[in-house]
JSON list of C-alpha atoms in Angstrom, two decimals:
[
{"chain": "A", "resi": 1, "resn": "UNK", "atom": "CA", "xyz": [4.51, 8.82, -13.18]},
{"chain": "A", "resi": 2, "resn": "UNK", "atom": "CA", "xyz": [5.90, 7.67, -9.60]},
{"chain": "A", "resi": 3, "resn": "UNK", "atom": "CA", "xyz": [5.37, 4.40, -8.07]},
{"chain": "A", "resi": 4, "resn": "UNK", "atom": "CA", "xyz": [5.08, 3.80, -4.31]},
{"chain": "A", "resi": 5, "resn": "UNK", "atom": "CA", "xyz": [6.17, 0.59, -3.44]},
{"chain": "A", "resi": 6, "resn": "UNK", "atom": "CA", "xyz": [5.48, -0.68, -0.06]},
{"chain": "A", "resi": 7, "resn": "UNK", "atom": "CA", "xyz": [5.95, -3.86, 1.65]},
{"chain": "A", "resi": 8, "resn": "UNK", "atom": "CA", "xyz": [5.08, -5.06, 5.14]},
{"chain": "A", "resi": 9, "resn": "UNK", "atom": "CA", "xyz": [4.21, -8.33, 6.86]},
{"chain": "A", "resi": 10, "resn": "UNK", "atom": "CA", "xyz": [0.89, -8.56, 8.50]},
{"chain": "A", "resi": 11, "resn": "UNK", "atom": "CA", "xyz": [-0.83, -11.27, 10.81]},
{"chain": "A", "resi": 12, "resn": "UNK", "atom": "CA", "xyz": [-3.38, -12.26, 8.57]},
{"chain": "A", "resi": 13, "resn": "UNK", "atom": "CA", "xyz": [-4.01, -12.09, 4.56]},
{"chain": "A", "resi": 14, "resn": "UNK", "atom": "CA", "xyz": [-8.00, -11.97, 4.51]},
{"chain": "A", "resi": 15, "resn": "UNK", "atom": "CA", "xyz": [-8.33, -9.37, 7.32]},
{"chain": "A", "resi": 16, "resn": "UNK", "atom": "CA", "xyz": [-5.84, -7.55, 5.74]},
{"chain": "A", "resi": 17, "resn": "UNK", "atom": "CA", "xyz": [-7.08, -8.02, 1.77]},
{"chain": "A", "resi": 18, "resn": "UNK", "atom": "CA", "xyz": [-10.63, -6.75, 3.85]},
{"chain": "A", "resi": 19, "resn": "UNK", "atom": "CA", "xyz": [-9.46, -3.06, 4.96]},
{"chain": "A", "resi": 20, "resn": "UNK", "atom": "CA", "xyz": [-7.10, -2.76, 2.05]},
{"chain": "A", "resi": 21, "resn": "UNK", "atom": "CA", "xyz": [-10.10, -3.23, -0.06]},
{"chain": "A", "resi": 22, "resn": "UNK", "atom": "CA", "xyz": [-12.25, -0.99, 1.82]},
{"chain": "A", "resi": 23, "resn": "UNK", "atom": "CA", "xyz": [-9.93, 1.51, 1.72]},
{"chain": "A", "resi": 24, "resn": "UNK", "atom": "CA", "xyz": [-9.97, 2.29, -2.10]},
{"chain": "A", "resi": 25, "resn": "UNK", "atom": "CA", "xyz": [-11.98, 5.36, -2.12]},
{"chain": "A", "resi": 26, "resn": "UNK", "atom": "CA", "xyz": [-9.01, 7.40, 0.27]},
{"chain": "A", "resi": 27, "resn": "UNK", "atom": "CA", "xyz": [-6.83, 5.65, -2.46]},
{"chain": "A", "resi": 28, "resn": "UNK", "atom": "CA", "xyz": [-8.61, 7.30, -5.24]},
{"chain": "A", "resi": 29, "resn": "UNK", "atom": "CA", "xyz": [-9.46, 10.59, -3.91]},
{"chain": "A", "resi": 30, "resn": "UNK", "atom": "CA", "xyz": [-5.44, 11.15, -2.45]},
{"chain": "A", "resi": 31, "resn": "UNK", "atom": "CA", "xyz": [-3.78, 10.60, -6.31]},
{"chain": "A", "resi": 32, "resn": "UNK", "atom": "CA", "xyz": [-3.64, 6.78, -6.63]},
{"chain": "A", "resi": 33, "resn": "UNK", "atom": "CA", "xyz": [-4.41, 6.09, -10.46]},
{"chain": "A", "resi": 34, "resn": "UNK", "atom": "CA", "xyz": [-3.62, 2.28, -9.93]},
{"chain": "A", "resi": 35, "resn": "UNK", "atom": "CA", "xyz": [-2.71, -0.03, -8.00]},
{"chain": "A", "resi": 36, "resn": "UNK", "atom": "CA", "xyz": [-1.32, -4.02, -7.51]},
{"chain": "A", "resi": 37, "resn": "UNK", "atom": "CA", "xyz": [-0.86, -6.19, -4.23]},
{"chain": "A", "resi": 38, "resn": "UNK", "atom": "CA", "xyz": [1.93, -9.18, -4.69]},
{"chain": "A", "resi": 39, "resn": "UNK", "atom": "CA", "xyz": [2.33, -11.87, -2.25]},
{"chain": "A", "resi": 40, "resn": "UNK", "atom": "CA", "xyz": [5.72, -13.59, -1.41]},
{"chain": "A", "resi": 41, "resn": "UNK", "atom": "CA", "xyz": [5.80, -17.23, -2.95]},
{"chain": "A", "resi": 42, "resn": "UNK", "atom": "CA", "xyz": [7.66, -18.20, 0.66]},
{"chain": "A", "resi": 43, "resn": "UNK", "atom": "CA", "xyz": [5.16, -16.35, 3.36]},
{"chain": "A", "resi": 44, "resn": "UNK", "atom": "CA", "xyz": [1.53, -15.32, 1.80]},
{"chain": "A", "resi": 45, "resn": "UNK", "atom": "CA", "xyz": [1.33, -12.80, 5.02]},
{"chain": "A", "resi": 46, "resn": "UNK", "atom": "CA", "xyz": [4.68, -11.27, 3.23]},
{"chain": "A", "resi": 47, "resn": "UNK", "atom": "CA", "xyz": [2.69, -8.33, 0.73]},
{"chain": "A", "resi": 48, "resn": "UNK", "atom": "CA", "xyz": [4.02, -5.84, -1.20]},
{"chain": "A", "resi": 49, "resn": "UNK", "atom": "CA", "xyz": [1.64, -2.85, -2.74]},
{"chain": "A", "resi": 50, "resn": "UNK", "atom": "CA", "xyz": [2.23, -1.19, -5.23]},
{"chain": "A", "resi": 51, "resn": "UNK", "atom": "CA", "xyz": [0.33, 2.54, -5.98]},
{"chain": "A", "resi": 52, "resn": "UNK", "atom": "CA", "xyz": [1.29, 4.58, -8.94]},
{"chain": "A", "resi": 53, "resn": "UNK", "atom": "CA", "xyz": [0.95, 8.51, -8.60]},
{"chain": "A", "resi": 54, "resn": "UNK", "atom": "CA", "xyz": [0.82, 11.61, -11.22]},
{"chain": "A", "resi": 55, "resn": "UNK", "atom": "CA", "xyz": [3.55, 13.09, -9.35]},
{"chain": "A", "resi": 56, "resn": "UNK", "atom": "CA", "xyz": [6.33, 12.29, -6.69]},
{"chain": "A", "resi": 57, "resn": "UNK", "atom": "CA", "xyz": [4.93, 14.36, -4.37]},
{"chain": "A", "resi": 58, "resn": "UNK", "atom": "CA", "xyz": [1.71, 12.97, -4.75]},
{"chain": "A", "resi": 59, "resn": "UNK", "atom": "CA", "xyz": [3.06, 9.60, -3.81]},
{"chain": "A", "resi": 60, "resn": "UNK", "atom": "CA", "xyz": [4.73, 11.20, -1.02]},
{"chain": "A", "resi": 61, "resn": "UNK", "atom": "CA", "xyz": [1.62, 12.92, 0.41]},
{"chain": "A", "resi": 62, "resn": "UNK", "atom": "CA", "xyz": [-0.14, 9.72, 0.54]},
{"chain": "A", "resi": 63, "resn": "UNK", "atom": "CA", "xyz": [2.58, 7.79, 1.99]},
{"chain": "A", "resi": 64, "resn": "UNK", "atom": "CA", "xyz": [1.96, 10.36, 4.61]},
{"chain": "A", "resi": 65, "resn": "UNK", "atom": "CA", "xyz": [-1.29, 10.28, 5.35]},
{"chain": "A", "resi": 66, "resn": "UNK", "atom": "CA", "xyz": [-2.48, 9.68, 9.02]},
{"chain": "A", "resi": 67, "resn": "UNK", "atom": "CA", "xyz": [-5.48, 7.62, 7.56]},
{"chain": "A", "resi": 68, "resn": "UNK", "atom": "CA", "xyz": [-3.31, 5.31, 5.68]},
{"chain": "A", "resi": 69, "resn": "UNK", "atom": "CA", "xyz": [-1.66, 4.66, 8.89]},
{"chain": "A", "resi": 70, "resn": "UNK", "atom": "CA", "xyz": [-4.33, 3.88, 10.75]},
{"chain": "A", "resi": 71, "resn": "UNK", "atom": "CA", "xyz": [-5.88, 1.71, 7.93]},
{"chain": "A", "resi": 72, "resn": "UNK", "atom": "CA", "xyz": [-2.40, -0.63, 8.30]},
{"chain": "A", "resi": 73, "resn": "UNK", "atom": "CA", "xyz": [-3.23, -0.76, 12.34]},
{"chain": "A", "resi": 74, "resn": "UNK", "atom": "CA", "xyz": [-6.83, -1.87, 11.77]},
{"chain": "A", "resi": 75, "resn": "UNK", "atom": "CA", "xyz": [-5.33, -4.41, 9.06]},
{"chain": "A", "resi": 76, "resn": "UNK", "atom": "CA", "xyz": [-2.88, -5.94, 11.21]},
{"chain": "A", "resi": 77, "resn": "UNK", "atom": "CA", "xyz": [0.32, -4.66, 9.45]},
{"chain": "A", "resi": 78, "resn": "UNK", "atom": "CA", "xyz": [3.22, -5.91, 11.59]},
{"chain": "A", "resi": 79, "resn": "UNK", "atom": "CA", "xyz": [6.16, -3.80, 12.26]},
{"chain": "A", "resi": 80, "resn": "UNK", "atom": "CA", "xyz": [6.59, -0.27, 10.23]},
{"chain": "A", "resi": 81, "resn": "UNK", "atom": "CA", "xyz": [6.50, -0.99, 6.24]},
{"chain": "A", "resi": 82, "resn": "UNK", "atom": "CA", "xyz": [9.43, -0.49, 4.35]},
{"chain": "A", "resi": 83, "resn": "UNK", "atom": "CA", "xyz": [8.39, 2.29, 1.81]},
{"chain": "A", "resi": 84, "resn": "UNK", "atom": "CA", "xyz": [10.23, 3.34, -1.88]},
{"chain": "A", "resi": 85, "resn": "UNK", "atom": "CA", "xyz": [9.44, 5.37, -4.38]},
{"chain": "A", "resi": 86, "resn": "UNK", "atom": "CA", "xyz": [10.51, 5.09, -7.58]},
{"chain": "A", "resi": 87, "resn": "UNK", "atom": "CA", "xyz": [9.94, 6.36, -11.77]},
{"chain": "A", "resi": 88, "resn": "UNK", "atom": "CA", "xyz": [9.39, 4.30, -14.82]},
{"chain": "A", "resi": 89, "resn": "UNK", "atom": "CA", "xyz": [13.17, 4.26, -16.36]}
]
């Protein structure tokens, strides 16, 4: 199992939570078999995302997708994300 952890600022929370929400279906049908959203303590427009994958490369496909990127443009995402992926040790 992979996990693709993402993190990226965006201009508002609620719009954001709105389209993130809304985008669940492209989640499910690109791999994504679940999934957690974590807000800084310090900045609550600070989010990181967590999706977990069968496979690596199914992360990486995702992570790729020109959908996903235009779902962080609708949701205000500010600045490119900072993207990892990483296995249960």
């Amino acid at each position: 199992m992979t996990t693709l952890f993402v993190r990226h600022e965006v201009s508002d929370y609620a719009t954001w939570r709105k389209t993130y929400d809304a985008f669940h279906q492209v989640q499910k049908a690109n791999g994504v078999t679940a999934q957690a959203v974590y807000r800084a303590i310090d900045n609550p427009n600070d989010i990181t995302v967590t999706h977990e994958f069968a496979t690596f490369e199914a992360a990486q496909a995702f992570s790729k997708l020109d959908e996903l990127k235009a779902a962080m443009r609708t949701a205000g995402v500010l600045g490119a994300p900072t993207m990892c992926f990483a296995n249960k040790a």
